[in-house]
PDB file of C-alpha atoms in Angstrom:
ATOM      1  CA  MET A   1      12.278 128.544  22.407  1.00 44.00           C
ATOM      2  CA  THR A   2      14.961 131.014  23.474  1.00 44.00           C
ATOM      3  CA  THR A   3      18.584 130.479  22.513  1.00 45.00           C
ATOM      4  CA  LEU A   4      21.669 132.241  23.727  1.00 43.00           C
ATOM      5  CA  PRO A   5      23.579 134.319  21.227  1.00 49.00           C
ATOM      6  CA  ARG A   6      26.676 132.518  19.875  1.00 47.00           C
ATOM      7  CA  ARG A   7      29.001 134.812  21.877  1.00 46.00           C
ATOM      8  CA  ALA A   8      27.213 133.991  25.172  1.00 43.00           C
ATOM      9  CA  SER A   9      27.428 130.238  24.373  1.00 39.00           C
ATOM     10  CA  LEU A  10      31.172 130.510  23.804  1.00 39.00           C
ATOM     11  CA  ILE A  11      31.629 132.411  27.074  1.00 40.00           C
ATOM     12  CA  ALA A  12      29.641 129.754  28.962  1.00 37.00           C
ATOM     13  CA  LEU A  13      31.744 126.996  27.376  1.00 37.00           C
ATOM     14  CA  ALA A  14      34.999 128.824  28.154  1.00 40.00           C
ATOM     15  CA  THR A  15      33.904 129.092  31.787  1.00 38.00           C
ATOM     16  CA  ALA A  16      32.760 125.471  32.085  1.00 38.00           C
ATOM     17  CA  VAL A  17      35.829 123.730  30.623  1.00 37.00           C
ATOM     18  CA  PRO A  18      38.295 124.861  33.345  1.00 40.00           C
ATOM     19  CA  LEU A  19      35.761 123.903  36.024  1.00 35.00           C
ATOM     20  CA  LEU A  20      35.369 120.410  34.542  1.00 35.00           C
ATOM     21  CA  MET A  21      39.135 119.975  34.288  1.00 38.00           C
ATOM     22  CA  ALA A  22      39.674 121.196  37.854  1.00 37.00           C
ATOM     23  CA  SER A  23      37.067 118.727  39.135  1.00 33.00           C
ATOM     24  CA  GLY A  24      38.781 115.813  37.391  1.00 39.00           C
ATOM     25  CA  ILE A  25      35.763 115.011  35.242  1.00 39.00           C
ATOM     26  CA  ALA A  26      37.487 115.808  31.961  1.00 40.00           C
ATOM     27  CA  GLN A  27      40.898 114.728  33.158  1.00 48.00           C
ATOM     28  CA  GLY A  28      41.884 111.549  34.988  1.00 54.00           C
ATOM     29  CA  ALA A  29      38.491 109.853  34.893  1.00 51.00           C
ATOM     30  CA  PRO A  30      38.787 106.645  32.881  1.00 63.00           C
ATOM     31  CA  ALA A  31      36.604 106.368  29.815  1.00 94.00           C
ATOM     32  CA  THR A  32      34.061 103.578  30.103  1.00 95.00           C
ATOM     33  CA  TYR A  33      32.108 101.298  27.796  1.00 96.00           C
ATOM     34  CA  THR A  34      28.486 100.319  27.598  1.00 95.00           C
ATOM     35  CA  HIS A  35      27.900  96.587  27.979  1.00 96.00           C
ATOM     36  CA  GLU A  36      27.297  96.228  24.239  1.00 96.00           C
ATOM     37  CA  ALA A  37      30.467  98.101  23.222  1.00 96.00           C
ATOM     38  CA  ALA A  38      32.698  96.124  25.588  1.00 97.00           C
ATOM     39  CA  ALA A  39      31.062  92.859  24.484  1.00 97.00           C
ATOM     40  CA  ARG A  40      31.869  93.709  20.842  1.00 97.00           C
ATOM     41  CA  GLU A  41      35.519  94.351  21.735  1.00 97.00           C
ATOM     42  CA  PHE A  42      35.791  91.116  23.731  1.00 98.00           C
ATOM     43  CA  ARG A  43      34.051  89.056  21.036  1.00 97.00           C
ATOM     44  CA  ALA A  44      36.360  90.453  18.325  1.00 98.00           C
ATOM     45  CA  ALA A  45      39.393  89.440  20.439  1.00 98.00           C
ATOM     46  CA  GLY A  46      38.110  85.903  21.073  1.00 98.00           C
ATOM     47  CA  ILE A  47      37.182  86.521  24.708  1.00 98.00           C
ATOM     48  CA  SER A  48      33.899  85.027  25.853  1.00 97.00           C
ATOM     49  CA  TRP A  49      31.828  85.486  28.999  1.00 96.00           C
ATOM     50  CA  THR A  50      29.225  83.635  30.953  1.00 95.00           C
ATOM     51  CA  SER A  51      26.851  84.186  33.855  1.00 92.00           C
ATOM     52  CA  SER A  52      24.819  81.881  36.031  1.00 91.00           C
ATOM     53  CA  LYS A  53      21.582  83.531  34.844  1.00 94.00           C
ATOM     54  CA  ASN A  54      22.642  84.140  31.206  1.00 93.00           C
ATOM     55  CA  CYS A  55      22.122  87.904  31.538  1.00 92.00           C
ATOM     56  CA  SER A  56      23.967  91.246  31.617  1.00 92.00           C
ATOM     57  CA  ASN A  57      21.982  93.343  34.110  1.00 91.00           C
ATOM     58  CA  ARG A  58      24.457  95.320  36.221  1.00 94.00           C
ATOM     59  CA  ARG A  59      22.060  95.327  39.192  1.00 89.00           C
ATOM     60  CA  ASP A  60      21.795  91.495  39.301  1.00 91.00           C
ATOM     61  CA  SER A  61      24.676  89.610  40.930  1.00 91.00           C
ATOM     62  CA  GLY A  62      23.819  86.507  38.894  1.00 93.00           C
ATOM     63  CA  CYS A  63      24.602  88.330  35.647  1.00 94.00           C
ATOM     64  CA  THR A  64      27.899  89.309  34.031  1.00 96.00           C
ATOM     65  CA  SER A  65      27.816  92.965  33.056  1.00 96.00           C
ATOM     66  CA  PHE A  66      30.329  95.236  31.347  1.00 97.00           C
ATOM     67  CA  THR A  67      28.285  98.418  31.849  1.00 96.00           C
ATOM     68  CA  GLY A  68      30.742 101.062  33.055  1.00 96.00           C
ATOM     69  CA  ILE A  69      33.836  98.905  32.540  1.00 97.00           C
ATOM     70  CA  ASN A  70      36.950 101.002  31.937  1.00 96.00           C
ATOM     71  CA  ARG A  71      38.358 100.996  28.423  1.00 96.00           C
ATOM     72  CA  THR A  72      41.762 100.227  29.931  1.00 95.00           C
ATOM     73  CA  THR A  73      40.297  97.131  31.616  1.00 96.00           C
ATOM     74  CA  VAL A  74      38.960  95.897  28.286  1.00 97.00           C
ATOM     75  CA  SER A  75      42.251  96.619  26.506  1.00 96.00           C
ATOM     76  CA  GLY A  76      44.197  94.987  29.360  1.00 96.00           C
ATOM     77  CA  ALA A  77      42.146  91.782  29.164  1.00 97.00           C
ATOM     78  CA  ILE A  78      42.562  91.695  25.392  1.00 97.00           C
ATOM     79  CA  ALA A  79      46.331  92.240  25.667  1.00 96.00           C
ATOM     80  CA  PHE A  80      46.492  89.455  28.262  1.00 97.00           C
ATOM     81  CA  LYS A  81      44.580  87.086  25.956  1.00 97.00           C
ATOM     82  CA  ARG A  82      46.943  87.829  23.065  1.00 97.00           C
ATOM     83  CA  ALA A  83      50.093  87.430  25.178  1.00 97.00           C
ATOM     84  CA  SER A  84      49.034  84.285  27.041  1.00 97.00           C
ATOM     85  CA  HIS A  85      47.279  82.449  24.187  1.00 96.00           C
ATOM     86  CA  CYS A  86      44.939  81.089  26.882  1.00 96.00           C
ATOM     87  CA  ALA A  87      41.195  80.725  26.588  1.00 95.00           C
ATOM     88  CA  VAL A  88      39.750  83.702  28.459  1.00 97.00           C
ATOM     89  CA  ILE A  89      36.220  83.403  29.776  1.00 97.00           C
ATOM     90  CA  ILE A  90      34.993  86.296  31.907  1.00 97.00           C
ATOM     91  CA  THR A  91      32.659  85.300  34.721  1.00 95.00           C
ATOM     92  CA  GLY A  92      32.474  88.631  36.523  1.00 94.00           C
ATOM     93  CA  GLY A  93      32.468  92.249  35.439  1.00 93.00           C
ATOM     94  CA  THR A  94      30.813  95.339  36.849  1.00 94.00           C
ATOM     95  CA  GLU A  95      27.671  93.693  38.226  1.00 92.00           C
ATOM     96  CA  GLU A  96      26.665  93.956  41.880  1.00 88.00           C
ATOM     97  CA  GLY A  97      27.779  91.314  44.334  1.00 81.00           C
ATOM     98  CA  HIS A  98      31.525  92.048  44.388  1.00 85.00           C
ATOM     99  CA  SER A  99      33.428  93.829  47.133  1.00 83.00           C
ATOM    100  CA  THR A 100      33.000  97.604  47.106  1.00 83.00           C
ATOM    101  CA  ARG A 101      36.056  98.395  49.255  1.00 84.00           C
ATOM    102  CA  GLY A 102      38.574 100.716  47.658  1.00 79.00           C
ATOM    103  CA  LYS A 103      38.790 102.565  44.374  1.00 88.00           C
ATOM    104  CA  HIS A 104      39.866  99.749  42.026  1.00 91.00           C
ATOM    105  CA  THR A 105      36.727  97.605  42.245  1.00 91.00           C
ATOM    106  CA  HIS A 106      34.535  95.614  39.873  1.00 88.00           C
ATOM    107  CA  GLY A 107      31.804  98.249  40.193  1.00 91.00           C
ATOM    108  CA  ASN A 108      34.236 101.047  39.319  1.00 94.00           C
ATOM    109  CA  GLY A 109      35.227  99.193  36.150  1.00 94.00           C
ATOM    110  CA  TYR A 110      38.765  98.111  37.092  1.00 96.00           C
ATOM    111  CA  LYS A 111      38.230  94.351  37.543  1.00 96.00           C
ATOM    112  CA  VAL A 112      37.111  91.208  35.796  1.00 97.00           C
ATOM    113  CA  ASP A 113      36.985  87.607  36.964  1.00 96.00           C
ATOM    114  CA  MET A 114      38.434  84.973  34.622  1.00 97.00           C
ATOM    115  CA  ALA A 115      37.397  81.322  34.721  1.00 96.00           C
ATOM    116  CA  LEU A 116      39.869  78.491  35.120  1.00 94.00           C
ATOM    117  CA  VAL A 117      39.770  76.426  31.942  1.00 88.00           C
ATOM    118  CA  LYS A 118      41.206  72.901  31.798  1.00 83.00           C
ATOM    119  CA  LYS A 119      41.443  70.702  28.723  1.00 78.00           C
ATOM    120  CA  HIS A 120      41.608  67.581  30.892  1.00 78.00           C
ATOM    121  CA  LYS A 121      40.594  66.896  34.482  1.00 79.00           C
ATOM    122  CA  ASN A 122      44.141  66.843  35.901  1.00 79.00           C
ATOM    123  CA  ASP A 123      45.548  69.711  33.806  1.00 86.00           C
ATOM    124  CA  VAL A 124      46.879  72.888  35.329  1.00 87.00           C
ATOM    125  CA  PRO A 125      44.734  75.700  33.890  1.00 92.00           C
ATOM    126  CA  CYS A 126      46.459  77.766  31.199  1.00 95.00           C
ATOM    127  CA  LEU A 127      45.827  80.951  33.196  1.00 96.00           C
ATOM    128  CA  ASP A 128      47.629  79.474  36.216  1.00 96.00           C
ATOM    129  CA  ARG A 129      50.638  78.464  34.100  1.00 96.00           C
ATOM    130  CA  TYR A 130      50.895  81.796  32.336  1.00 97.00           C
ATOM    131  CA  ILE A 131      50.325  84.112  35.307  1.00 98.00           C
ATOM    132  CA  THR A 132      52.596  82.258  37.747  1.00 97.00           C
ATOM    133  CA  GLY A 133      55.250  81.762  35.063  1.00 97.00           C
ATOM    134  CA  HIS A 134      55.350  85.324  33.734  1.00 98.00           C
ATOM    135  CA  TYR A 135      54.375  87.657  36.576  1.00 98.00           C
ATOM    136  CA  ALA A 136      56.078  88.471  39.855  1.00 98.00           C
ATOM    137  CA  LYS A 137      54.701  87.016  43.085  1.00 98.00           C
ATOM    138  CA  ALA A 138      53.291  89.975  45.015  1.00 98.00           C
ATOM    139  CA  GLY A 139      52.256  88.494  48.350  1.00 98.00           C
ATOM    140  CA  THR A 140      48.927  87.311  49.626  1.00 98.00           C
ATOM    141  CA  ARG A 141      45.664  89.229  49.842  1.00 95.00           C
ATOM    142  CA  GLY A 142      43.798  89.427  53.170  1.00 94.00           C
ATOM    143  CA  ASP A 143      41.447  86.627  52.093  1.00 94.00           C
ATOM    144  CA  GLY A 144      44.372  84.304  51.341  1.00 97.00           C
ATOM    145  CA  ALA A 145      44.420  84.768  47.542  1.00 97.00           C
ATOM    146  CA  ALA A 146      47.931  84.592  46.071  1.00 98.00           C
ATOM    147  CA  LEU A 147      48.814  87.831  44.270  1.00 98.00           C
ATOM    148  CA  TYR A 148      50.857  88.271  41.092  1.00 98.00           C
ATOM    149  CA  LYS A 149      51.762  91.561  39.435  1.00 97.00           C
ATOM    150  CA  SER A 150      52.386  92.138  35.728  1.00 97.00           C
ATOM    151  CA  PRO A 151      55.030  94.597  34.478  1.00 95.00           C
ATOM    152  CA  ASP A 152      52.139  97.010  33.700  1.00 92.00           C
ATOM    153  CA  GLY A 153      51.085  96.952  37.358  1.00 95.00           C
ATOM    154  CA  ASN A 154      47.995  94.802  36.834  1.00 97.00           C
ATOM    155  CA  VAL A 155      47.203  92.563  39.805  1.00 97.00           C
ATOM    156  CA  TYR A 156      46.080  88.939  39.434  1.00 98.00           C
ATOM    157  CA  ALA A 157      44.560  87.347  42.549  1.00 97.00           C
ATOM    158  CA  ARG A 158      44.107  83.556  42.478  1.00 98.00           C
ATOM    159  CA  GLU A 159      40.813  82.899  44.207  1.00 96.00           C
ATOM    160  CA  SER A 160      39.509  79.356  44.734  1.00 93.00           C
ATOM    161  CA  SER A 161      37.584  79.089  41.456  1.00 93.00           C
ATOM    162  CA  HIS A 162      38.912  81.916  39.247  1.00 96.00           C
ATOM    163  CA  TRP A 163      41.387  84.756  38.796  1.00 98.00           C
ATOM    164  CA  ASP A 164      40.253  88.161  40.079  1.00 97.00           C
ATOM    165  CA  VAL A 165      42.136  90.655  37.886  1.00 98.00           C
ATOM    166  CA  THR A 166      42.624  94.367  38.566  1.00 96.00           C
ATOM    167  CA  TYR A 167      43.672  96.281  35.462  1.00 97.00           C
ATOM    168  CA  LEU A 168      45.675  99.344  36.421  1.00 92.00           C
ATOM    169  CA  ASN A 169      47.754  99.436  33.195  1.00 80.00           C
ATOM    170  CA  GLY A 170      50.411 101.632  34.731  1.00 69.00           C
ATOM    171  CA  ARG A 171      47.946 103.721  36.787  1.00 70.00           C
ATOM    172  CA  ALA A 172      47.984 103.336  40.541  1.00 58.00           C
TER     173      ALA A 172
END
C-alpha cells in the first residue's frame, strides 16, 4: 500500500477545502440526521411518530422516515413541542410520497407532518389552538391549505388531516 508523504497530504487538503467551501458543501448545506439519531432526539423530547406500515424505510411511502432530516427541522419540532405543550405525533418525514416541488420539501429534510390529536370527539386539536393563536396568518397555499408563519419563519399549513410544517428557522 502506497501512502502520500505528510506534506503532500496537507497540500491536497489545503487545495480541497476552498473547493468544498466554494461549492457550498461545507458551507450552507444543512446538517442531517440518520433515522436512528433523529428518533432518539424526538423520543427524548416526548415526540412520537407513527406510520401506516409501522416502518421507517425512506423509499416506502407507507413508512415514516427521518433519514436525511435536517437538524434544524428536528430542533424546530422539539422547540414547538416545548412551547405549545401539545402532544406532537409525526406522521410524515423524509419518506417518498410527498411533493418534490421546490427546495424546502419533505425529501430535502425541511418538513414534517404532525397529526391532529383530540382528547374528546368535539375538541379543537391542541395544534390548531396553538398555531392559530400564536402565529400570523400567512395566506392560503395553492391547494387551499391555510398558512401560518411563526416568528422564526417556519410555515404551518393546515391540511385536511394534519399540519404540514416547513422548518426554516430563520433561513429562507
